[in-house]
Amino acid sequence: VQLQASGGGLVQPGGSLRVSCAASGFTFDYYAIGWFRQGPGKEREGILCISGSDETTYYLDSAKGRFTISRDNAKNTVYLQMNNLEPEDTAVYYCATQFWVCSGSPINYDYWGQGTLVTVSS
């Protein structure tokens, strides 16, 4: 099982960024993919998740209305679209997977990607 997060970078406040999570080694269609982040000096927190049945669940209030998640099962890839980014969104963003259902707790996920750094700064 492998998850590869990519697409991070430096973006100005108010800008947008899309990060991707490419998966391999398991039956992608049946698995939920969650996005988490860990800012400097902070604990890892859940942002949102897309289930095996394509249901989206938000775990971070500040992400509502700004972040969206989608999946392309043909490409075994999940995307996190982030709009109107704020300096507080600066963090390493991780994707993780578990079978079918979503969870906001990192301990419930079986496999993790290596993370991609998003820096929001002018």
PDB file of C-alpha atoms in Angstrom:
ATOM      1  CA  VAL A   1       0.000   0.000   0.000  1.00  0.00           C
ATOM      2  CA  GLN A   2       1.353   3.383  -0.956  1.00  0.00           C
ATOM      3  CA  LEU A   3       0.008   6.916  -0.782  1.00  0.00           C
ATOM      4  CA  GLN A   4       1.857   9.754  -2.434  1.00  0.00           C
ATOM      5  CA  ALA A   5       0.851  13.298  -1.572  1.00  0.00           C
ATOM      6  CA  SER A   6       1.985  16.067  -3.897  1.00  0.00           C
ATOM      7  CA  GLY A   7       1.202  19.574  -5.036  1.00  0.00           C
ATOM      8  CA  GLY A   8       2.197  21.581  -2.013  1.00  0.00           C
ATOM      9  CA  GLY A   9       4.053  24.848  -2.286  1.00  0.00           C
ATOM     10  CA  LEU A  10       4.116  28.528  -1.480  1.00  0.00           C
ATOM     11  CA  VAL A  11       0.927  30.493  -2.065  1.00  0.00           C
ATOM     12  CA  GLN A  12      -0.116  34.006  -1.145  1.00  0.00           C
ATOM     13  CA  PRO A  13      -2.978  34.673   1.262  1.00  0.00           C
ATOM     14  CA  GLY A  14      -6.259  34.492  -0.598  1.00  0.00           C
ATOM     15  CA  GLY A  15      -4.790  32.176  -3.192  1.00  0.00           C
ATOM     16  CA  SER A  16      -5.702  28.636  -4.186  1.00  0.00           C
ATOM     17  CA  LEU A  17      -3.868  25.340  -4.340  1.00  0.00           C
ATOM     18  CA  ARG A  18      -4.770  21.785  -5.233  1.00  0.00           C
ATOM     19  CA  VAL A  19      -2.929  18.925  -3.616  1.00  0.00           C
ATOM     20  CA  SER A  20      -3.204  15.332  -4.765  1.00  0.00           C
ATOM     21  CA  CYS A  21      -2.990  11.918  -3.160  1.00  0.00           C
ATOM     22  CA  ALA A  22      -2.085   9.108  -5.533  1.00  0.00           C
ATOM     23  CA  ALA A  23      -2.734   5.605  -4.230  1.00  0.00           C
ATOM     24  CA  SER A  24      -1.513   2.162  -5.168  1.00  0.00           C
ATOM     25  CA  GLY A  25      -1.421  -1.334  -3.796  1.00  0.00           C
ATOM     26  CA  PHE A  26      -5.034  -1.728  -2.749  1.00  0.00           C
ATOM     27  CA  THR A  27      -8.569  -1.631  -4.175  1.00  0.00           C
ATOM     28  CA  PHE A  28      -8.890   2.122  -4.169  1.00  0.00           C
ATOM     29  CA  ASP A  29     -12.630   2.255  -4.894  1.00  0.00           C
ATOM     30  CA  TYR A  30     -13.478   0.659  -1.546  1.00  0.00           C
ATOM     31  CA  TYR A  31     -11.395   2.917   0.635  1.00  0.00           C
ATOM     32  CA  ALA A  32     -11.981   6.237   2.304  1.00  0.00           C
ATOM     33  CA  ILE A  33      -9.304   8.891   1.931  1.00  0.00           C
ATOM     34  CA  GLY A  34      -8.861  11.492   4.617  1.00  0.00           C
ATOM     35  CA  TRP A  35      -6.811  14.663   4.576  1.00  0.00           C
ATOM     36  CA  PHE A  36      -5.023  15.784   7.713  1.00  0.00           C
ATOM     37  CA  ARG A  37      -2.585  18.540   8.448  1.00  0.00           C
ATOM     38  CA  GLN A  38       0.014  19.372  11.036  1.00  0.00           C
ATOM     39  CA  GLY A  39       1.108  22.943  11.521  1.00  0.00           C
ATOM     40  CA  PRO A  40       4.279  24.088  13.280  1.00  0.00           C
ATOM     41  CA  GLY A  41       4.074  23.134  16.927  1.00  0.00           C
ATOM     42  CA  LYS A  42       0.577  21.745  16.535  1.00  0.00           C
ATOM     43  CA  GLU A  43      -1.001  18.331  16.672  1.00  0.00           C
ATOM     44  CA  ARG A  44      -2.174  16.591  13.555  1.00  0.00           C
ATOM     45  CA  GLU A  45      -5.794  17.471  12.810  1.00  0.00           C
ATOM     46  CA  GLY A  46      -8.410  16.076  10.485  1.00  0.00           C
ATOM     47  CA  ILE A  47      -9.659  18.337   7.704  1.00  0.00           C
ATOM     48  CA  LEU A  48     -12.101  16.332   5.644  1.00  0.00           C
ATOM     49  CA  CYS A  49     -12.587  12.920   4.147  1.00  0.00           C
ATOM     50  CA  ILE A  50     -14.255  11.223   1.214  1.00  0.00           C
ATOM     51  CA  SER A  51     -15.674   7.775   1.812  1.00  0.00           C
ATOM     52  CA  GLY A  52     -15.791   4.749  -0.445  1.00  0.00           C
ATOM     53  CA  SER A  53     -19.344   5.782  -1.330  1.00  0.00           C
ATOM     54  CA  ASP A  54     -18.200   9.322  -2.252  1.00  0.00           C
ATOM     55  CA  GLU A  55     -19.651  10.996   0.819  1.00  0.00           C
ATOM     56  CA  THR A  56     -17.704  13.971   2.121  1.00  0.00           C
ATOM     57  CA  THR A  57     -17.332  14.682   5.801  1.00  0.00           C
ATOM     58  CA  TYR A  58     -15.732  17.822   7.210  1.00  0.00           C
ATOM     59  CA  TYR A  59     -13.817  17.727  10.498  1.00  0.00           C
ATOM     60  CA  LEU A  60     -12.394  21.235  10.456  1.00  0.00           C
ATOM     61  CA  ASP A  61     -14.871  24.087  10.625  1.00  0.00           C
ATOM     62  CA  SER A  62     -12.502  26.546   8.984  1.00  0.00           C
ATOM     63  CA  ALA A  63     -12.323  24.303   5.932  1.00  0.00           C
ATOM     64  CA  LYS A  64     -16.024  24.518   5.211  1.00  0.00           C
ATOM     65  CA  GLY A  65     -16.701  26.783   2.278  1.00  0.00           C
ATOM     66  CA  ARG A  66     -13.019  26.895   1.305  1.00  0.00           C
ATOM     67  CA  PHE A  67     -11.792  23.310   0.884  1.00  0.00           C
ATOM     68  CA  THR A  68     -13.315  20.563  -1.218  1.00  0.00           C
ATOM     69  CA  ILE A  69     -12.352  16.957  -1.792  1.00  0.00           C
ATOM     70  CA  SER A  70     -12.899  14.779  -4.830  1.00  0.00           C
ATOM     71  CA  ARG A  71     -11.783  11.415  -6.057  1.00  0.00           C
ATOM     72  CA  ASP A  72     -10.994   9.947  -9.455  1.00  0.00           C
ATOM     73  CA  ASN A  73     -11.213   6.194  -9.106  1.00  0.00           C
ATOM     74  CA  ALA A  74      -9.914   5.677 -12.636  1.00  0.00           C
ATOM     75  CA  LYS A  75      -6.671   7.404 -11.593  1.00  0.00           C
ATOM     76  CA  ASN A  76      -6.604   6.137  -7.994  1.00  0.00           C
ATOM     77  CA  THR A  77      -6.253   9.737  -6.916  1.00  0.00           C
ATOM     78  CA  VAL A  78      -7.949  12.046  -4.441  1.00  0.00           C
ATOM     79  CA  TYR A  79      -7.707  15.813  -4.730  1.00  0.00           C
ATOM     80  CA  LEU A  80      -7.929  18.491  -2.089  1.00  0.00           C
ATOM     81  CA  GLN A  81      -8.857  21.861  -3.559  1.00  0.00           C
ATOM     82  CA  MET A  82      -8.065  24.717  -1.206  1.00  0.00           C
ATOM     83  CA  ASN A  83      -9.340  28.218  -1.884  1.00  0.00           C
ATOM     84  CA  ASN A  84      -9.004  31.520  -0.051  1.00  0.00           C
ATOM     85  CA  LEU A  85      -5.987  30.227   1.819  1.00  0.00           C
ATOM     86  CA  GLU A  86      -4.894  31.919   5.029  1.00  0.00           C
ATOM     87  CA  PRO A  87      -1.513  31.966   6.803  1.00  0.00           C
ATOM     88  CA  GLU A  88      -3.106  29.721   9.448  1.00  0.00           C
ATOM     89  CA  ASP A  89      -3.423  27.016   6.785  1.00  0.00           C
ATOM     90  CA  THR A  90       0.349  26.660   6.670  1.00  0.00           C
ATOM     91  CA  ALA A  91       1.082  23.025   7.489  1.00  0.00           C
ATOM     92  CA  VAL A  92       2.229  19.695   6.188  1.00  0.00           C
ATOM     93  CA  TYR A  93      -0.777  18.066   4.555  1.00  0.00           C
ATOM     94  CA  TYR A  94      -1.160  14.309   4.768  1.00  0.00           C
ATOM     95  CA  CYS A  95      -3.523  11.870   3.138  1.00  0.00           C
ATOM     96  CA  ALA A  96      -4.474   8.617   4.795  1.00  0.00           C
ATOM     97  CA  THR A  97      -6.715   5.691   4.045  1.00  0.00           C
ATOM     98  CA  GLN A  98      -8.952   3.190   5.753  1.00  0.00           C
ATOM     99  CA  PHE A  99     -11.620   0.835   4.471  1.00  0.00           C
ATOM    100  CA  TRP A 100     -14.849   2.461   3.252  1.00  0.00           C
ATOM    101  CA  VAL A 101     -15.873   4.837   6.072  1.00  0.00           C
ATOM    102  CA  CYS A 102     -14.444   8.145   7.167  1.00  0.00           C
ATOM    103  CA  SER A 103     -13.103   9.172  10.530  1.00  0.00           C
ATOM    104  CA  GLY A 104     -11.685  12.378  11.901  1.00  0.00           C
ATOM    105  CA  SER A 105      -9.243  10.589  14.182  1.00  0.00           C
ATOM    106  CA  PRO A 106      -5.765   9.822  12.834  1.00  0.00           C
ATOM    107  CA  ILE A 107      -5.533   6.628  14.875  1.00  0.00           C
ATOM    108  CA  ASN A 108      -8.251   4.990  12.796  1.00  0.00           C
ATOM    109  CA  TYR A 109      -6.307   5.189   9.546  1.00  0.00           C
ATOM    110  CA  ASP A 110      -4.200   2.300   8.390  1.00  0.00           C
ATOM    111  CA  TYR A 111      -1.871   3.890   5.864  1.00  0.00           C
ATOM    112  CA  TRP A 112      -0.384   7.349   5.422  1.00  0.00           C
ATOM    113  CA  GLY A 113       1.304   9.330   2.733  1.00  0.00           C
ATOM    114  CA  GLN A 114       4.515  11.209   3.386  1.00  0.00           C
ATOM    115  CA  GLY A 115       2.963  14.677   3.461  1.00  0.00           C
ATOM    116  CA  THR A 116       3.291  17.751   1.315  1.00  0.00           C
ATOM    117  CA  LEU A 117       4.140  21.191   2.686  1.00  0.00           C
ATOM    118  CA  VAL A 118       1.776  24.083   2.074  1.00  0.00           C
ATOM    119  CA  THR A 119       3.020  27.528   3.028  1.00  0.00           C
ATOM    120  CA  VAL A 120       0.692  30.499   2.903  1.00  0.00           C
ATOM    121  CA  SER A 121       2.648  33.709   3.060  1.00  0.00           C
ATOM    122  CA  SER A 122       3.054  37.014   1.308  1.00  0.00           C
TER     123      SER A 122
END
